[in-house]
């Protein structure tokens, strides 16, 4: 082998080494799987951190940006307190009035040997007043019955009824109005005159 052949072989070896240095070896399949396995937890941890930093806002809840004036807030609170005090004061007043009324009622109804005569006198006056009221109602019923009896045969005017029963025109008109409202008498108009008659049906 000559000198030229030796130089040629050395040159080929140097070129092969240089070419081998410039190339990058591809990682094996096992290494690629390991790198993917390590990258996934890192990505998931980063995503979890990002999600933790996110603030979820409910669209149904409106954010209140206005800040109420503290003086207005204090004024509203004072108004509420004043209203509550007024209500409690009125409740206390009504309660005290009820107690006073109950006390007076107990005193009036309490009977002792000293006021027995006065108690009987008061009771007598109450019964007499009730008797007068009942008698007055009985008189009114009697007058109404007379008016109804006078209308059994024919229709009559108010002035005729008042003359027949010796009643005033005003009182007769008021009793006829009451009997109309009660459904016993009806009123009919003939020309300028108004007649009253019984309701038979």
PDB file of C-alpha atoms in Angstrom:
ATOM      1  CA  UNK A   1       0.000   0.000   0.000  1.00  0.00           C
ATOM      2  CA  UNK A   2       1.446   3.327  -0.973  1.00  0.00           C
ATOM      3  CA  UNK A   3       1.556   6.661   0.782  1.00  0.00           C
ATOM      4  CA  UNK A   4      -1.254   8.007  -1.317  1.00  0.00           C
ATOM      5  CA  UNK A   5      -3.535   5.160  -0.218  1.00  0.00           C
ATOM      6  CA  UNK A   6      -2.803   5.815   3.491  1.00  0.00           C
ATOM      7  CA  UNK A   7      -3.641   9.483   3.170  1.00  0.00           C
ATOM      8  CA  UNK A   8      -6.830   8.621   1.378  1.00  0.00           C
ATOM      9  CA  UNK A   9      -7.977   6.230   4.171  1.00  0.00           C
ATOM     10  CA  UNK A  10      -7.252   8.818   6.897  1.00  0.00           C
ATOM     11  CA  UNK A  11      -9.235  11.415   5.015  1.00  0.00           C
ATOM     12  CA  UNK A  12     -12.238   9.057   4.763  1.00  0.00           C
ATOM     13  CA  UNK A  13     -12.101   8.300   8.499  1.00  0.00           C
ATOM     14  CA  UNK A  14     -11.968  11.980   9.382  1.00  0.00           C
ATOM     15  CA  UNK A  15     -14.962  12.696   7.133  1.00  0.00           C
ATOM     16  CA  UNK A  16     -16.930   9.870   8.750  1.00  0.00           C
ATOM     17  CA  UNK A  17     -16.170  11.186  12.243  1.00  0.00           C
ATOM     18  CA  UNK A  18     -17.218  14.688  11.289  1.00  0.00           C
ATOM     19  CA  UNK A  19     -20.431  13.466   9.742  1.00  0.00           C
ATOM     20  CA  UNK A  20     -21.169  11.335  12.785  1.00  0.00           C
ATOM     21  CA  UNK A  21     -20.621  14.309  15.082  1.00  0.00           C
ATOM     22  CA  UNK A  22     -23.013  16.521  13.117  1.00  0.00           C
ATOM     23  CA  UNK A  23     -25.908  14.050  13.255  1.00  0.00           C
ATOM     24  CA  UNK A  24     -28.256  13.831  16.305  1.00  0.00           C
ATOM     25  CA  UNK A  25     -29.392  10.451  17.375  1.00  0.00           C
ATOM     26  CA  UNK A  26     -33.133   9.875  17.707  1.00  0.00           C
ATOM     27  CA  UNK A  27     -34.215   8.862  21.228  1.00  0.00           C
ATOM     28  CA  UNK A  28     -35.484   5.393  21.694  1.00  0.00           C
ATOM     29  CA  UNK A  29     -39.208   4.567  22.067  1.00  0.00           C
ATOM     30  CA  UNK A  30     -38.862   3.926  25.836  1.00  0.00           C
ATOM     31  CA  UNK A  31     -37.227   7.316  26.426  1.00  0.00           C
ATOM     32  CA  UNK A  32     -39.962   9.072  24.446  1.00  0.00           C
ATOM     33  CA  UNK A  33     -42.638   7.456  26.614  1.00  0.00           C
ATOM     34  CA  UNK A  34     -40.793   8.455  29.797  1.00  0.00           C
ATOM     35  CA  UNK A  35     -40.547  12.095  28.712  1.00  0.00           C
ATOM     36  CA  UNK A  36     -44.264  12.189  27.853  1.00  0.00           C
ATOM     37  CA  UNK A  37     -45.113  10.664  31.223  1.00  0.00           C
ATOM     38  CA  UNK A  38     -43.085  13.327  33.030  1.00  0.00           C
ATOM     39  CA  UNK A  39     -44.532  16.177  30.929  1.00  0.00           C
ATOM     40  CA  UNK A  40     -48.172  15.238  31.541  1.00  0.00           C
ATOM     41  CA  UNK A  41     -48.144  15.657  35.362  1.00  0.00           C
ATOM     42  CA  UNK A  42     -46.313  18.939  34.943  1.00  0.00           C
ATOM     43  CA  UNK A  43     -48.940  20.187  32.490  1.00  0.00           C
ATOM     44  CA  UNK A  44     -51.772  18.985  34.725  1.00  0.00           C
ATOM     45  CA  UNK A  45     -50.216  20.730  37.735  1.00  0.00           C
ATOM     46  CA  UNK A  46     -49.865  23.937  35.752  1.00  0.00           C
ATOM     47  CA  UNK A  47     -53.492  23.702  34.615  1.00  0.00           C
ATOM     48  CA  UNK A  48     -54.673  23.049  38.179  1.00  0.00           C
ATOM     49  CA  UNK A  49     -52.772  26.130  39.345  1.00  0.00           C
ATOM     50  CA  UNK A  50     -54.350  28.203  36.590  1.00  0.00           C
ATOM     51  CA  UNK A  51     -57.806  26.894  37.480  1.00  0.00           C
ATOM     52  CA  UNK A  52     -57.204  27.642  41.138  1.00  0.00           C
ATOM     53  CA  UNK A  53     -56.424  31.240  40.226  1.00  0.00           C
ATOM     54  CA  UNK A  54     -59.625  31.572  38.192  1.00  0.00           C
ATOM     55  CA  UNK A  55     -62.620  33.307  39.850  1.00  0.00           C
ATOM     56  CA  UNK A  56     -65.985  31.816  38.883  1.00  0.00           C
ATOM     57  CA  UNK A  57     -68.671  34.501  38.617  1.00  0.00           C
ATOM     58  CA  UNK A  58     -72.303  33.442  38.707  1.00  0.00           C
ATOM     59  CA  UNK A  59     -74.142  35.375  35.952  1.00  0.00           C
ATOM     60  CA  UNK A  60     -77.313  35.343  38.088  1.00  0.00           C
ATOM     61  CA  UNK A  61     -75.601  37.395  40.797  1.00  0.00           C
ATOM     62  CA  UNK A  62     -75.147  41.058  39.996  1.00  0.00           C
ATOM     63  CA  UNK A  63     -72.055  42.672  41.432  1.00  0.00           C
ATOM     64  CA  UNK A  64     -72.860  45.802  43.404  1.00  0.00           C
ATOM     65  CA  UNK A  65     -70.312  48.456  42.610  1.00  0.00           C
ATOM     66  CA  UNK A  66     -72.080  51.319  44.351  1.00  0.00           C
ATOM     67  CA  UNK A  67     -70.945  52.087  47.874  1.00  0.00           C
ATOM     68  CA  UNK A  68     -73.605  53.596  50.125  1.00  0.00           C
ATOM     69  CA  UNK A  69     -72.837  56.812  51.921  1.00  0.00           C
ATOM     70  CA  UNK A  70     -72.243  56.001  55.616  1.00  0.00           C
ATOM     71  CA  UNK A  71     -74.271  59.047  56.683  1.00  0.00           C
ATOM     72  CA  UNK A  72     -77.286  57.805  54.728  1.00  0.00           C
ATOM     73  CA  UNK A  73     -76.885  54.344  56.222  1.00  0.00           C
ATOM     74  CA  UNK A  74     -76.758  55.762  59.763  1.00  0.00           C
ATOM     75  CA  UNK A  75     -79.824  57.911  59.050  1.00  0.00           C
ATOM     76  CA  UNK A  76     -81.767  54.860  57.888  1.00  0.00           C
ATOM     77  CA  UNK A  77     -80.770  52.920  60.974  1.00  0.00           C
ATOM     78  CA  UNK A  78     -81.863  55.796  63.222  1.00  0.00           C
ATOM     79  CA  UNK A  79     -85.199  55.983  61.398  1.00  0.00           C
ATOM     80  CA  UNK A  80     -85.780  52.260  61.941  1.00  0.00           C
ATOM     81  CA  UNK A  81     -84.892  52.579  65.630  1.00  0.00           C
ATOM     82  CA  UNK A  82     -87.234  55.565  66.012  1.00  0.00           C
ATOM     83  CA  UNK A  83     -90.103  53.666  64.364  1.00  0.00           C
ATOM     84  CA  UNK A  84     -89.527  50.694  66.664  1.00  0.00           C
ATOM     85  CA  UNK A  85     -89.515  52.976  69.728  1.00  0.00           C
ATOM     86  CA  UNK A  86     -92.747  54.669  68.637  1.00  0.00           C
ATOM     87  CA  UNK A  87     -94.443  51.299  68.130  1.00  0.00           C
ATOM     88  CA  UNK A  88     -93.317  50.052  71.525  1.00  0.00           C
ATOM     89  CA  UNK A  89     -94.452  53.319  73.137  1.00  0.00           C
ATOM     90  CA  UNK A  90     -97.915  53.070  71.574  1.00  0.00           C
ATOM     91  CA  UNK A  91     -98.139  49.431  72.663  1.00  0.00           C
ATOM     92  CA  UNK A  92     -97.254  50.403  76.228  1.00  0.00           C
ATOM     93  CA  UNK A  93     -99.834  53.206  76.201  1.00  0.00           C
ATOM     94  CA  UNK A  94    -102.594  50.911  74.970  1.00  0.00           C
ATOM     95  CA  UNK A  95    -101.599  48.326  77.563  1.00  0.00           C
ATOM     96  CA  UNK A  96    -101.698  50.882  80.387  1.00  0.00           C
ATOM     97  CA  UNK A  97    -105.078  52.132  79.187  1.00  0.00           C
ATOM     98  CA  UNK A  98    -106.412  48.576  79.204  1.00  0.00           C
ATOM     99  CA  UNK A  99    -105.135  48.107  82.745  1.00  0.00           C
ATOM    100  CA  UNK A 100    -106.812  51.335  83.861  1.00  0.00           C
ATOM    101  CA  UNK A 101    -110.093  50.307  82.225  1.00  0.00           C
ATOM    102  CA  UNK A 102    -109.944  46.894  83.880  1.00  0.00           C
ATOM    103  CA  UNK A 103    -109.209  48.538  87.225  1.00  0.00           C
ATOM    104  CA  UNK A 104    -112.202  50.861  86.925  1.00  0.00           C
ATOM    105  CA  UNK A 105    -114.424  47.944  85.922  1.00  0.00           C
ATOM    106  CA  UNK A 106    -113.305  45.923  88.936  1.00  0.00           C
ATOM    107  CA  UNK A 107    -113.887  48.863  91.273  1.00  0.00           C
ATOM    108  CA  UNK A 108    -117.355  49.463  89.827  1.00  0.00           C
ATOM    109  CA  UNK A 109    -118.357  45.819  90.168  1.00  0.00           C
ATOM    110  CA  UNK A 110    -116.857  45.368  93.605  1.00  0.00           C
ATOM    111  CA  UNK A 111    -119.631  45.377  96.225  1.00  0.00           C
ATOM    112  CA  UNK A 112    -118.937  46.057  99.886  1.00  0.00           C
ATOM    113  CA  UNK A 113    -121.337  46.679 102.825  1.00  0.00           C
ATOM    114  CA  UNK A 114    -120.745  50.422 102.401  1.00  0.00           C
ATOM    115  CA  UNK A 115    -121.842  50.667  98.771  1.00  0.00           C
ATOM    116  CA  UNK A 116    -124.551  47.989  98.558  1.00  0.00           C
ATOM    117  CA  UNK A 117    -127.307  50.606  98.218  1.00  0.00           C
ATOM    118  CA  UNK A 118    -125.393  52.430  95.476  1.00  0.00           C
ATOM    119  CA  UNK A 119    -124.798  49.173  93.620  1.00  0.00           C
ATOM    120  CA  UNK A 120    -128.501  48.315  93.696  1.00  0.00           C
ATOM    121  CA  UNK A 121    -129.387  51.833  92.560  1.00  0.00           C
ATOM    122  CA  UNK A 122    -126.992  51.600  89.614  1.00  0.00           C
ATOM    123  CA  UNK A 123    -128.390  48.229  88.618  1.00  0.00           C
ATOM    124  CA  UNK A 124    -131.945  49.562  88.851  1.00  0.00           C
ATOM    125  CA  UNK A 125    -131.050  52.476  86.592  1.00  0.00           C
ATOM    126  CA  UNK A 126    -129.544  50.106  84.018  1.00  0.00           C
ATOM    127  CA  UNK A 127    -132.697  47.963  83.975  1.00  0.00           C
ATOM    128  CA  UNK A 128    -134.955  51.010  83.649  1.00  0.00           C
ATOM    129  CA  UNK A 129    -132.885  52.233  80.709  1.00  0.00           C
ATOM    130  CA  UNK A 130    -133.145  48.844  79.061  1.00  0.00           C
ATOM    131  CA  UNK A 131    -136.895  48.859  79.700  1.00  0.00           C
ATOM    132  CA  UNK A 132    -137.283  52.255  78.027  1.00  0.00           C
ATOM    133  CA  UNK A 133    -135.327  51.077  75.000  1.00  0.00           C
ATOM    134  CA  UNK A 134    -137.441  47.923  74.714  1.00  0.00           C
ATOM    135  CA  UNK A 135    -140.677  49.870  75.106  1.00  0.00           C
ATOM    136  CA  UNK A 136    -139.566  52.302  72.413  1.00  0.00           C
ATOM    137  CA  UNK A 137    -138.831  49.435  70.040  1.00  0.00           C
ATOM    138  CA  UNK A 138    -142.225  47.901  70.835  1.00  0.00           C
ATOM    139  CA  UNK A 139    -143.947  51.223  70.058  1.00  0.00           C
ATOM    140  CA  UNK A 140    -142.153  51.409  66.712  1.00  0.00           C
ATOM    141  CA  UNK A 141    -143.167  47.854  65.870  1.00  0.00           C
ATOM    142  CA  UNK A 142    -146.759  48.676  66.757  1.00  0.00           C
ATOM    143  CA  UNK A 143    -146.752  51.718  64.451  1.00  0.00           C
ATOM    144  CA  UNK A 144    -145.253  49.681  61.621  1.00  0.00           C
ATOM    145  CA  UNK A 145    -147.959  47.077  62.108  1.00  0.00           C
ATOM    146  CA  UNK A 146    -150.650  49.773  61.881  1.00  0.00           C
ATOM    147  CA  UNK A 147    -149.129  51.100  58.647  1.00  0.00           C
ATOM    148  CA  UNK A 148    -149.101  47.608  57.158  1.00  0.00           C
ATOM    149  CA  UNK A 149    -152.708  47.027  58.237  1.00  0.00           C
ATOM    150  CA  UNK A 150    -153.786  50.267  56.566  1.00  0.00           C
ATOM    151  CA  UNK A 151    -152.221  49.147  53.284  1.00  0.00           C
ATOM    152  CA  UNK A 152    -153.933  45.751  53.159  1.00  0.00           C
ATOM    153  CA  UNK A 153    -157.028  46.994  51.331  1.00  0.00           C
ATOM    154  CA  UNK A 154    -155.713  49.666  48.944  1.00  0.00           C
ATOM    155  CA  UNK A 155    -152.790  51.823  47.976  1.00  0.00           C
ATOM    156  CA  UNK A 156    -152.370  54.970  50.036  1.00  0.00           C
ATOM    157  CA  UNK A 157    -150.325  58.130  49.939  1.00  0.00           C
ATOM    158  CA  UNK A 158    -148.037  59.073  52.792  1.00  0.00           C
ATOM    159  CA  UNK A 159    -150.148  62.070  53.791  1.00  0.00           C
ATOM    160  CA  UNK A 160    -153.251  59.852  54.060  1.00  0.00           C
ATOM    161  CA  UNK A 161    -151.444  57.353  56.303  1.00  0.00           C
ATOM    162  CA  UNK A 162    -150.145  60.105  58.564  1.00  0.00           C
ATOM    163  CA  UNK A 163    -153.668  61.555  58.965  1.00  0.00           C
ATOM    164  CA  UNK A 164    -155.294  58.195  59.641  1.00  0.00           C
ATOM    165  CA  UNK A 165    -152.713  57.196  62.272  1.00  0.00           C
ATOM    166  CA  UNK A 166    -152.205  60.702  63.705  1.00  0.00           C
ATOM    167  CA  UNK A 167    -148.520  60.697  62.888  1.00  0.00           C
ATOM    168  CA  UNK A 168    -146.302  63.455  61.610  1.00  0.00           C
ATOM    169  CA  UNK A 169    -145.495  63.430  57.888  1.00  0.00           C
ATOM    170  CA  UNK A 170    -141.770  63.209  58.532  1.00  0.00           C
ATOM    171  CA  UNK A 171    -142.088  60.243  60.898  1.00  0.00           C
ATOM    172  CA  UNK A 172    -144.512  58.469  58.533  1.00  0.00           C
ATOM    173  CA  UNK A 173    -142.114  58.949  55.619  1.00  0.00           C
ATOM    174  CA  UNK A 174    -139.202  57.537  57.665  1.00  0.00           C
ATOM    175  CA  UNK A 175    -141.218  54.445  58.702  1.00  0.00           C
ATOM    176  CA  UNK A 176    -142.397  53.860  55.128  1.00  0.00           C
ATOM    177  CA  UNK A 177    -138.783  54.087  53.925  1.00  0.00           C
ATOM    178  CA  UNK A 178    -137.783  51.516  56.561  1.00  0.00           C
ATOM    179  CA  UNK A 179    -140.588  49.172  55.507  1.00  0.00           C
ATOM    180  CA  UNK A 180    -139.522  49.514  51.852  1.00  0.00           C
ATOM    181  CA  UNK A 181    -135.916  48.616  52.759  1.00  0.00           C
ATOM    182  CA  UNK A 182    -137.213  45.655  54.788  1.00  0.00           C
ATOM    183  CA  UNK A 183    -139.132  44.337  51.773  1.00  0.00           C
ATOM    184  CA  UNK A 184    -142.684  44.751  53.127  1.00  0.00           C
ATOM    185  CA  UNK A 185    -143.877  47.815  51.174  1.00  0.00           C
ATOM    186  CA  UNK A 186    -143.401  49.028  47.609  1.00  0.00           C
ATOM    187  CA  UNK A 187    -143.772  52.482  46.134  1.00  0.00           C
ATOM    188  CA  UNK A 188    -145.515  53.319  42.845  1.00  0.00           C
ATOM    189  CA  UNK A 189    -145.881  56.685  41.151  1.00  0.00           C
ATOM    190  CA  UNK A 190    -149.053  57.920  39.438  1.00  0.00           C
ATOM    191  CA  UNK A 191    -148.508  61.269  37.824  1.00  0.00           C
ATOM    192  CA  UNK A 192    -147.248  63.562  40.538  1.00  0.00           C
ATOM    193  CA  UNK A 193    -148.554  61.400  43.389  1.00  0.00           C
ATOM    194  CA  UNK A 194    -146.679  58.557  45.099  1.00  0.00           C
ATOM    195  CA  UNK A 195    -148.645  55.595  46.465  1.00  0.00           C
ATOM    196  CA  UNK A 196    -147.591  52.852  48.863  1.00  0.00           C
ATOM    197  CA  UNK A 197    -148.849  49.269  48.881  1.00  0.00           C
ATOM    198  CA  UNK A 198    -147.973  45.888  50.362  1.00  0.00           C
ATOM    199  CA  UNK A 199    -145.705  43.438  48.576  1.00  0.00           C
ATOM    200  CA  UNK A 200    -147.852  40.342  48.233  1.00  0.00           C
ATOM    201  CA  UNK A 201    -145.644  38.263  45.926  1.00  0.00           C
TER     202      UNK A 201
END
